[in-house]
Structures are given as structure tokens and as C-alpha cells.
XYZ file of C-alpha atoms in Angstrom:
541
model
C 168.162 -64.911 53.660
C 166.735 -61.770 54.814
C 164.167 -59.780 52.678
C 164.700 -55.975 52.554
C 161.874 -53.538 52.430
C 162.241 -49.977 51.748
C 159.965 -47.866 53.867
C 159.222 -44.327 53.274
C 156.951 -41.634 54.998
C 153.660 -41.045 53.129
C 151.856 -37.695 52.952
C 148.667 -37.393 51.036
C 148.364 -33.886 49.976
C 144.615 -34.083 49.848
C 144.207 -34.647 53.375
C 147.332 -32.999 54.910
C 146.591 -30.864 58.083
C 148.440 -27.510 58.430
C 151.174 -26.853 60.817
C 149.369 -26.458 64.095
C 146.413 -28.241 65.567
C 144.984 -27.437 69.068
C 143.247 -29.590 71.638
C 140.305 -27.845 73.145
C 142.052 -27.536 76.388
C 145.155 -25.835 75.128
C 145.644 -22.150 75.572
C 146.711 -19.814 72.622
C 146.475 -16.262 73.604
C 143.137 -14.994 74.181
C 141.339 -17.472 72.197
C 141.889 -20.901 73.390
C 139.545 -22.324 70.823
C 141.309 -21.011 67.702
C 139.969 -23.188 64.715
C 142.064 -24.860 62.345
C 143.722 -22.648 59.679
C 141.941 -22.750 56.484
C 144.003 -24.173 53.564
C 144.007 -22.165 50.140
C 142.493 -23.870 47.218
C 144.843 -25.776 44.971
C 145.625 -24.466 41.678
C 143.548 -26.536 39.353
C 145.463 -25.675 36.139
C 148.778 -26.645 37.649
C 147.437 -29.742 39.030
C 145.946 -30.854 35.732
C 149.194 -29.927 33.921
C 151.109 -32.150 36.327
C 148.701 -35.079 35.547
C 149.122 -34.471 31.831
C 152.779 -34.452 32.063
C 153.150 -37.624 34.140
C 150.593 -39.786 32.465
C 152.785 -40.742 29.462
C 155.640 -41.917 31.700
C 153.142 -43.729 34.055
C 151.619 -45.435 30.895
C 155.025 -46.455 29.554
C 156.133 -48.032 32.912
C 152.804 -49.847 33.053
C 153.027 -51.314 29.706
C 156.800 -52.395 30.126
C 155.787 -53.827 33.511
C 153.105 -55.939 31.698
C 155.498 -57.055 29.172
C 158.198 -57.916 31.785
C 160.759 -55.210 30.753
C 160.301 -52.472 33.222
C 163.577 -51.171 34.325
C 164.258 -50.913 37.934
C 166.912 -51.773 40.475
C 166.654 -54.855 42.404
C 168.389 -56.132 45.596
C 170.757 -58.937 44.768
C 169.536 -62.031 46.760
C 172.397 -64.152 48.256
C 172.149 -67.818 49.294
C 174.491 -68.739 52.143
C 175.339 -72.210 53.407
C 173.608 -72.984 56.557
C 177.007 -74.485 57.924
C 179.764 -72.797 56.087
C 183.157 -74.271 56.148
C 186.365 -72.474 57.143
C 189.329 -71.777 54.786
C 193.007 -71.485 55.575
C 194.373 -68.158 54.305
C 197.997 -67.751 53.150
C 200.203 -66.061 55.393
C 201.182 -62.720 53.927
C 204.318 -62.808 52.012
C 204.224 -66.606 51.489
C 204.475 -68.138 48.070
C 204.214 -71.820 48.670
C 201.667 -74.248 50.026
C 203.391 -75.595 52.985
C 201.488 -75.923 56.261
C 203.784 -73.428 58.015
C 202.927 -70.765 55.503
C 199.239 -70.961 56.315
C 197.719 -68.116 58.331
C 194.403 -67.558 60.042
C 191.418 -69.474 59.061
C 187.992 -67.702 58.123
C 184.524 -68.738 57.260
C 183.926 -68.863 53.594
C 180.821 -66.824 53.723
C 182.502 -64.130 55.757
C 185.583 -64.341 53.342
C 183.257 -63.543 50.356
C 181.261 -60.809 52.467
C 184.514 -59.008 53.321
C 185.767 -58.955 49.852
C 183.033 -59.246 47.297
C 181.134 -56.216 48.263
C 179.333 -55.680 44.936
C 176.919 -58.562 45.571
C 175.678 -56.880 48.690
C 173.846 -54.056 46.689
C 171.720 -53.998 43.789
C 172.077 -54.444 40.005
C 170.198 -51.992 37.688
C 170.273 -53.133 34.020
C 170.818 -50.509 31.123
C 167.773 -48.712 30.484
C 167.858 -49.806 26.750
C 168.190 -53.501 27.758
C 165.995 -53.757 30.922
C 165.027 -57.437 30.738
C 166.596 -60.814 30.200
C 165.765 -61.167 26.498
C 167.209 -57.684 25.433
C 170.467 -58.394 27.716
C 170.828 -61.628 25.832
C 170.146 -60.448 22.423
C 172.818 -57.700 22.956
C 175.198 -60.445 24.007
C 174.447 -62.338 20.631
C 174.179 -59.465 18.292
C 176.378 -56.606 19.780
C 179.790 -55.849 17.965
C 182.451 -56.536 20.595
C 185.476 -56.702 18.173
C 186.532 -53.194 19.279
C 186.655 -53.835 22.850
C 188.405 -56.276 25.427
C 191.236 -57.171 22.864
C 192.847 -60.432 24.123
C 195.493 -62.462 22.264
C 196.438 -65.910 23.077
C 199.157 -68.425 22.382
C 197.581 -71.964 21.557
C 198.630 -75.304 22.609
C 197.139 -78.516 21.172
C 196.862 -81.523 23.526
C 196.087 -84.970 22.256
C 194.408 -86.894 25.196
C 194.762 -90.742 25.768
C 191.425 -91.505 24.441
C 192.369 -89.793 21.076
C 190.537 -86.603 21.610
C 192.190 -83.056 21.105
C 191.733 -79.883 23.168
C 193.047 -76.453 22.624
C 194.645 -74.265 25.496
C 194.702 -70.696 24.699
C 196.926 -68.787 27.322
C 197.284 -65.113 27.420
C 199.137 -62.624 27.622
C 201.524 -63.484 25.030
C 204.603 -62.769 27.331
C 203.196 -64.883 30.363
C 206.396 -66.965 30.490
C 208.241 -63.877 31.973
C 205.859 -63.900 34.978
C 206.878 -64.578 38.618
C 206.565 -68.400 39.323
C 203.874 -67.681 41.860
C 201.713 -65.571 39.512
C 198.134 -66.778 39.531
C 196.391 -68.521 36.605
C 192.665 -67.988 35.828
C 191.364 -71.039 33.913
C 188.367 -70.585 31.779
C 185.615 -72.894 30.582
C 183.441 -71.538 27.750
C 179.819 -71.823 26.926
C 178.032 -74.238 24.541
C 179.853 -74.041 21.077
C 181.795 -71.160 22.339
C 185.535 -70.624 22.796
C 188.282 -67.911 23.772
C 186.851 -65.621 21.338
C 183.649 -65.081 23.068
C 182.932 -61.450 24.249
C 181.904 -62.543 27.685
C 185.428 -64.490 28.086
C 187.517 -61.444 26.973
C 185.465 -59.044 29.104
C 186.965 -60.994 32.259
C 190.324 -61.710 30.805
C 191.164 -58.300 29.659
C 190.958 -57.329 33.323
C 192.780 -60.448 34.465
C 195.849 -59.844 32.144
C 195.980 -55.981 32.805
C 198.848 -55.095 35.067
C 198.209 -54.276 38.715
C 199.473 -50.712 38.219
C 196.745 -50.151 35.683
C 193.953 -51.622 38.033
C 193.991 -55.248 36.726
C 195.014 -58.415 38.226
C 198.287 -58.843 36.532
C 197.831 -62.478 36.137
C 197.922 -65.460 33.352
C 194.824 -66.930 31.883
C 194.146 -70.134 30.049
C 190.993 -70.996 28.100
C 190.235 -74.694 27.825
C 188.685 -74.924 24.271
C 186.611 -78.203 24.160
C 186.773 -80.706 21.393
C 185.651 -79.152 18.256
C 185.214 -75.678 19.401
C 187.154 -72.520 18.331
C 188.829 -74.347 15.585
C 189.940 -77.355 17.553
C 189.764 -80.515 15.413
C 187.684 -83.510 16.425
C 189.924 -86.505 16.361
C 187.870 -89.032 18.301
C 184.107 -90.122 18.226
C 183.671 -88.348 21.667
C 182.628 -84.846 21.835
C 182.020 -82.711 24.953
C 179.070 -82.018 27.048
C 177.901 -80.273 30.413
C 178.516 -83.430 32.270
C 182.173 -84.249 31.030
C 185.001 -83.163 32.984
C 187.779 -84.957 31.700
C 189.101 -82.306 29.245
C 189.189 -79.782 32.016
C 190.956 -82.131 34.510
C 193.513 -83.025 31.804
C 194.183 -79.406 31.276
C 194.463 -78.624 34.923
C 197.216 -81.258 35.287
C 199.011 -79.934 32.308
C 198.938 -76.369 33.671
C 200.002 -77.481 37.148
C 202.995 -79.280 35.633
C 203.993 -76.373 33.638
C 203.468 -73.691 36.083
C 203.886 -75.618 39.566
C 203.944 -72.547 41.768
C 200.938 -70.796 40.170
C 197.560 -71.077 42.107
C 194.838 -72.033 39.678
C 191.439 -70.315 39.973
C 188.613 -71.261 37.686
C 185.647 -69.462 35.974
C 182.966 -70.986 33.855
C 180.224 -69.746 31.775
C 176.782 -71.481 31.146
C 177.888 -74.973 30.024
C 181.416 -74.217 31.220
C 179.981 -73.390 34.495
C 178.283 -76.780 34.639
C 181.739 -78.479 33.741
C 183.549 -76.367 36.281
C 181.101 -77.051 39.238
C 180.974 -80.659 38.403
C 184.740 -80.968 38.445
C 184.908 -79.171 41.810
C 182.273 -81.585 43.211
C 184.089 -84.723 41.794
C 187.526 -83.649 42.889
C 186.596 -82.351 46.200
C 189.634 -81.777 48.360
C 191.909 -82.944 45.732
C 190.882 -80.175 43.487
C 193.757 -78.571 41.348
C 191.716 -75.301 41.498
C 192.101 -73.090 44.541
C 188.718 -71.285 43.814
C 186.052 -70.956 41.291
C 183.381 -68.567 39.787
C 180.521 -69.903 37.800
C 178.133 -67.577 35.766
C 174.828 -68.631 34.448
C 175.217 -72.190 35.607
C 172.414 -74.692 34.555
C 171.958 -76.218 37.915
C 169.280 -78.557 36.767
C 169.599 -79.581 33.011
C 166.141 -81.320 32.996
C 164.295 -78.316 34.169
C 166.335 -76.117 31.833
C 165.442 -78.263 28.911
C 161.637 -78.294 29.975
C 161.605 -74.439 29.965
C 163.517 -74.277 26.610
C 160.966 -76.785 25.087
C 157.722 -75.669 26.602
C 157.706 -71.886 26.284
C 156.415 -70.876 22.764
C 158.792 -67.863 22.358
C 161.757 -69.568 24.303
C 161.469 -72.823 22.323
C 161.515 -70.959 18.827
C 164.456 -68.629 19.590
C 166.777 -70.125 22.112
C 166.200 -73.828 21.881
C 166.211 -73.437 18.172
C 169.472 -71.411 18.049
C 171.330 -73.752 20.623
C 170.106 -76.814 18.730
C 171.401 -75.550 15.382
C 174.693 -74.566 17.002
C 175.262 -78.010 18.158
C 174.349 -79.429 14.801
C 176.564 -77.340 12.973
C 179.561 -77.980 15.077
C 178.884 -81.828 14.892
C 178.552 -81.885 11.182
C 181.727 -79.983 10.700
C 183.422 -82.803 12.489
C 181.455 -85.469 10.479
C 182.029 -84.067 7.094
C 185.739 -83.830 7.877
C 185.854 -87.493 8.879
C 182.629 -89.517 8.345
C 184.297 -93.059 9.183
C 184.943 -91.622 12.798
C 181.308 -91.659 13.526
C 179.945 -94.347 10.920
C 182.202 -97.057 12.482
C 180.446 -100.139 13.599
C 181.326 -99.477 17.284
C 180.301 -95.908 17.055
C 177.478 -95.087 19.715
C 175.951 -92.596 17.241
C 176.033 -94.707 14.000
C 172.350 -95.888 14.040
C 171.195 -92.333 14.604
C 173.072 -90.808 11.733
C 170.024 -90.904 9.368
C 167.896 -88.996 11.814
C 170.832 -86.420 12.480
C 171.230 -85.946 8.745
C 167.464 -85.328 8.388
C 167.595 -82.697 11.252
C 170.430 -80.996 9.340
C 168.351 -81.062 6.193
C 165.426 -79.530 7.840
C 167.426 -77.213 10.233
C 165.316 -74.165 10.900
C 162.788 -72.798 13.503
C 161.746 -76.304 14.378
C 165.004 -77.452 15.556
C 165.367 -78.114 19.316
C 168.257 -78.607 21.587
C 166.474 -81.569 23.239
C 166.044 -83.448 19.834
C 169.869 -83.057 19.103
C 170.733 -84.245 22.584
C 168.440 -87.082 22.487
C 170.110 -88.467 19.300
C 173.814 -87.252 19.485
C 174.908 -85.598 22.768
C 173.611 -88.264 25.187
C 175.439 -90.901 22.966
C 178.850 -89.348 22.340
C 179.002 -86.254 24.782
C 181.181 -88.369 27.319
C 183.429 -91.275 27.724
C 181.891 -94.814 27.255
C 180.995 -96.500 30.390
C 181.483 -93.453 32.562
C 178.205 -92.251 34.003
C 176.321 -94.838 31.897
C 177.557 -93.314 28.545
C 175.925 -93.778 25.983
C 172.652 -92.854 27.724
C 169.256 -94.149 26.548
C 168.042 -90.670 26.009
C 168.449 -86.974 26.624
C 166.447 -87.133 29.901
C 168.686 -89.757 31.421
C 171.783 -87.624 30.487
C 170.318 -84.534 31.965
C 169.485 -86.403 35.327
C 173.021 -87.632 35.586
C 174.836 -84.586 34.459
C 173.071 -81.826 36.318
C 175.723 -80.152 38.473
C 173.271 -79.661 41.480
C 174.025 -83.490 42.214
C 177.574 -82.607 43.250
C 177.266 -79.393 45.087
C 178.178 -81.154 48.337
C 181.320 -82.241 47.015
C 182.677 -78.722 46.406
C 185.653 -78.051 48.948
C 187.067 -74.710 47.665
C 185.396 -71.350 47.620
C 182.932 -71.201 44.866
C 181.008 -68.064 43.820
C 177.901 -68.668 41.757
C 175.928 -65.863 39.970
C 172.747 -66.299 38.146
C 170.193 -63.701 36.801
C 166.553 -64.475 37.653
C 165.322 -63.357 34.129
C 167.835 -65.566 32.302
C 165.779 -66.848 29.389
C 167.952 -69.942 28.848
C 168.489 -71.176 32.423
C 165.343 -71.619 34.590
C 166.212 -69.741 37.782
C 162.672 -70.231 39.298
C 164.008 -73.815 39.928
C 167.532 -73.326 41.620
C 168.619 -76.061 43.838
C 167.890 -74.097 47.030
C 168.210 -76.850 49.531
C 171.406 -78.259 48.066
C 173.136 -74.732 47.957
C 172.165 -74.099 51.567
C 173.409 -77.532 52.622
C 176.832 -76.783 50.787
C 179.912 -75.905 52.825
C 181.690 -73.833 50.261
C 179.120 -72.383 47.748
C 178.021 -68.872 47.850
C 175.203 -67.863 45.476
C 174.069 -64.371 44.141
C 170.990 -63.978 42.161
C 170.442 -60.639 40.287
C 166.980 -59.585 39.219
C 168.097 -58.955 35.683
C 170.997 -59.635 33.470
C 169.867 -62.209 31.093
C 172.046 -65.238 29.771
C 175.601 -63.906 30.276
C 174.797 -60.184 29.957
C 174.599 -58.019 32.874
C 174.981 -54.937 30.771
C 174.518 -51.646 32.616
C 176.225 -49.031 30.252
C 175.007 -46.272 28.194
C 173.161 -46.584 24.928
C 175.252 -48.141 22.172
C 174.752 -45.313 19.667
C 175.776 -42.783 22.243
C 178.840 -44.687 23.475
C 179.799 -47.775 21.370
C 182.564 -48.740 23.859
C 180.991 -48.100 27.341
C 177.779 -49.579 26.353
C 179.668 -52.987 26.322
C 180.443 -52.711 30.085
C 179.216 -55.798 32.089
C 178.322 -55.214 35.833
C 179.313 -58.869 36.569
C 183.140 -57.982 36.117
C 182.838 -56.130 39.514
C 182.265 -59.288 41.669
C 184.485 -61.449 39.422
C 187.358 -58.920 39.881
C 186.836 -58.602 43.700
C 186.633 -62.259 44.269
C 189.756 -63.067 42.116
C 191.722 -60.296 43.668
C 191.079 -61.693 46.996
C 191.728 -65.322 45.824
C 194.960 -64.147 44.450
C 196.052 -62.736 47.737
C 194.704 -65.254 50.063
C 194.528 -68.694 48.615
C 197.638 -70.828 47.752
C 198.437 -73.608 45.354
C 196.085 -76.818 46.049
C 196.558 -80.391 44.919
C 200.335 -80.746 45.088
C 202.963 -81.076 42.469
C 202.147 -82.891 39.209
C 205.275 -85.024 38.071
C 205.465 -86.599 34.761
C 207.324 -89.324 32.736
C 208.163 -88.767 29.080
C 207.658 -91.846 26.848
C 207.635 -91.667 23.084
C 206.293 -88.168 22.747
C 203.657 -88.536 25.467
C 203.945 -86.963 29.153
C 202.358 -89.277 31.729
C 201.519 -88.233 35.180
C 203.210 -90.263 37.676
C 202.638 -88.383 40.969
C 200.299 -85.533 42.113
C 196.993 -84.533 41.054
C 193.982 -86.811 41.254
C 192.318 -89.504 39.095
C 190.173 -88.528 35.976
C 186.797 -90.150 35.280
C 187.106 -91.551 31.679
C 190.876 -92.011 31.584
C 192.631 -95.107 32.733
C 195.829 -93.127 32.436
C 196.558 -89.521 32.830
C 198.804 -87.719 30.278
C 198.883 -85.884 27.049
C 200.838 -85.438 23.911
C 201.681 -81.763 23.165
C 200.888 -81.785 19.269
C 202.116 -78.170 18.818
C 202.126 -74.825 20.332
C 202.971 -71.145 19.382
C 199.951 -70.294 17.308
C 198.816 -66.783 18.096
C 194.911 -66.405 18.302
C 193.416 -62.905 18.240
C 190.221 -63.371 20.527
C 188.518 -60.280 19.206
C 189.147 -61.040 15.511
C 188.095 -64.648 15.823
C 184.307 -65.186 15.270
C 184.559 -68.785 16.038
C 182.889 -71.456 13.912
C 181.116 -70.309 10.762
C 177.514 -70.138 11.157
C 177.467 -70.587 14.690
C 175.665 -67.927 16.807
C 177.883 -66.602 19.430
C 177.277 -65.626 22.945
C 175.182 -68.459 24.179
């Protein structure tokens, strides 16, 4: 990592010497000892007027600097693997994954450097949202219903453990695409879904035709259990450490679109799920590449930050905890026996959870909810020690930094240093440097899934919603669609009483003894920009 320093010449107007100085031995006409030219006295009135005019701006910058909200551009810091691997590029004009179709090999860091130019420069946040808190608040409070309109067609899949996921695919006419059209697979954030503004911001570009400057591709959002209107049909929920829903969705998509390269993108909790999947699957990954934004690399340290900072605990930890409680109790109220059964890992904690719901407010904390509920039913029983003894044990096991070394496809990770939710002062630097395929970019500002750099909302309601992060995302995916082919092989199935069971291809899925799904129904149209998600749940986090 190379630090950059901007050097400029410095001139002090109070000590500046006029144009010509003479050495005693020099000759200048008849007088070899001509003295220095005398300077004219400065205009005191103009000087004082200049001081008066610049003082307010200097004072404003000093105060905002003390508050941590000074607006200035900062170089984007990159973390490059010390021994980056080489990746095989698809030969131009090829549309299959056979060995004779592969072209040259290139180091993954050079491939990213050549194609993702935007992370080489600086990111300057919008002047009206110069720090992480304001960036995050706008993500939550801004009105995004008029921008990035994305409509999906939903498919509900029942998985072998009884759980249900919803896959939202866009655009509506995606079945008319060429067989080798790439598919971008999305993992949303905590209690989010395909309706989230940060999801639609990327997908509105993904589905835009190439002639209009887009990717011209298909996209599929994996809505986790209980999110975005997906019903909860088993006592297992979802978590940052559970990959079985994503892995099942990828097998389904690979079977349905066998010639389509799959490229993943994850946001916040979804970034954890996606990075863990890539680390678990390794070279067997069904994804050809990935991008993760706002990834909580170390869940334990993230929790410590959320709990021990006075402002952060009362704003972010409280909001996240309330979100999870509301989502859980929507599922509980719809089917209490599901969680009250004798063999339910959460049965003995239901009185405490109900008390938390009753007293829900500023004292609610995400860790308290994770202690009683997520660490018990956030993943499949007997996989990774589920149910865990407490939240800390779950955090230690589920942190994606543990699996960085297993990632074997190009993965671009982007974090903001001032993210108020994810502690970016504790990034796993050694793990990232020792990886072979992970390139990391850290912006000075951007907040949690923000990166807004547009004009003031009252001046331009539409352009104020622009996110800088779409630049590196679009650059990366454009190169991936051009250079990277299908990975993981074909997924063949056997139909049996409404179920489609995987017989060949793909890989084992932790938590499932048998890979497969039951397509419950499909064809429902979901208007992303008009769907505010679950009632009472704060969006954007």
C-alpha cells in the first residue's frame, strides 16, 4: 500500500524577496552593489477585508472538522494480495466454459486495476452529506420511490428443511435474452429485500440495454426467509453466517440458465453471506465473480462498536435490533407453534423475547436480540454449532474474515472508513493481504451503503440520489461479463413428486443433506420502487 502526499510550493507573502537579488561580486551597470529593491507597503484595508471575508469559512471548516463532518476528498486506499492469483480470461467470441475456449491468464490485481479505474482516484461525498452519519441517514430517510424503478417476477422456493425463499428476477422479459446473457445475483442487507434503494440503484443499470449505457443483463435478488414478504415456514430464520439459502438459489438459477455466467453482489449482511459462500465453495463456486459492499468482516468487533458508543448504540444498534424483532414477531404471530414446539431451539427464550417486544424502544440492542434469537435459529441445527450458546460464539464463528483464504474467484470489496455500523478501524488487513483473489478498496467517507455525491436534494431530487459506488460496480461487472465464463458446471435434476433434486453438478450445501427445491409458484410481479418492505421496519440498513 502506497501512501500519497500532495506537495505544493509554499510562498510566504510577508517574507517574499523581490525578483532580483545580487551577490556582492556581481556586476550590474555602474553600481555593482545595487541594494535590494524596496517593497511597497501592503494595503492594510484590503488585507483586513480579506481576513474578515475568509474567517467565517475557516471557522466553519474548523467546527465541522471537530465534529468529524468536514467535507474533503480523500484518496481511496486499496489492499492488494501479497501473492495474487492468476485468472483465465474467456477467449473473445466464446460463450462456453470449455478449456479450449479459455484465453490468456492475468493476475487478478492487474485485471481489477486495468478495468476498475474509479478506485484509483478519490471519493468526495456530497457537500450536504459529508460524513458517515449523514450519508447513512439519507439512505434511510430519503425518498427513492421516483428513481431506479425496477420490476421483478417472483418465484417462491421451498427448500428441503421446510424453509421458503423468494427469488425476484428482473427485467420482466428476461426469458427472451440470449442463453449466455450474464445474471447478477443479489444478497440484500439485514431485514431488507429487492425493494431496497441500494439494490435498485445497481440493478437499474444492470438491466438497462447496452445501447443505453447499461449491462444488458439479468438480475436475481435472493430474498431471505421472512424478508420482503417471503413467508416463514420453518423454525430456522437467516443470518450473516448462513449460506444455504444463497447456495440453493444459485443451484436453481444455474439449472434454469445453464449457459449464463453468475456474478454476485452483496450488501452489508448480504455481503457477509456472499463472501462466506465464496470462501466455503472455493473453486467449486457457481459464481464467477463477486462484489461486496459494506461487509461486516468481524461481527464481534462490529457488535462491540454498536454497543459501546453512546450515539451509535442508541441510534443504529437500537434500530437494527427493533428491525429484527419486528420481522421475527411477524413470523411468530402468524404461526406460534412453529417456535413454541418442544424441539424449538428458541422455545425457552420466548418469554424474554416477548418482554423485549413489549419494551421495544431506544434501549433495544441488536446484540440482545442476537443473544436470545439469532444465535439459536439463525442457521441449520448442528451446522457450525447451531444453536450457539450466545451471540459472541455466533459472531466468532460467522465472521466472514475466517474464510477469506477460501475465495477462488475475483472478489471486489468496498468499505467506507466512516461507516457508523461496520467498524472499519478493525479491517482484517493480514487476512486480506494473504488472500489470492480479494481486492479491497476503502473510501474515506460513504457511510453505511451510502456513497452519495450528487447535488442538494431540494435543488435536484433525482440527481441527489446518485451513488458514486455504482461506478466501480459497473466497471467491475462490465469486465466480468466480457472476460469470465460459467463456473461450477451444469446442474442436472431429477423430478420427484413436485420436487427437483440435484443429481449432478454444483457442490454440497452445508445444512442440507439433499440439494433440491419445490417451486411453489412463480409469476408474481413485484414493483421494487413501490414496495416499502415489511411494515414498521426501517429500510436502508
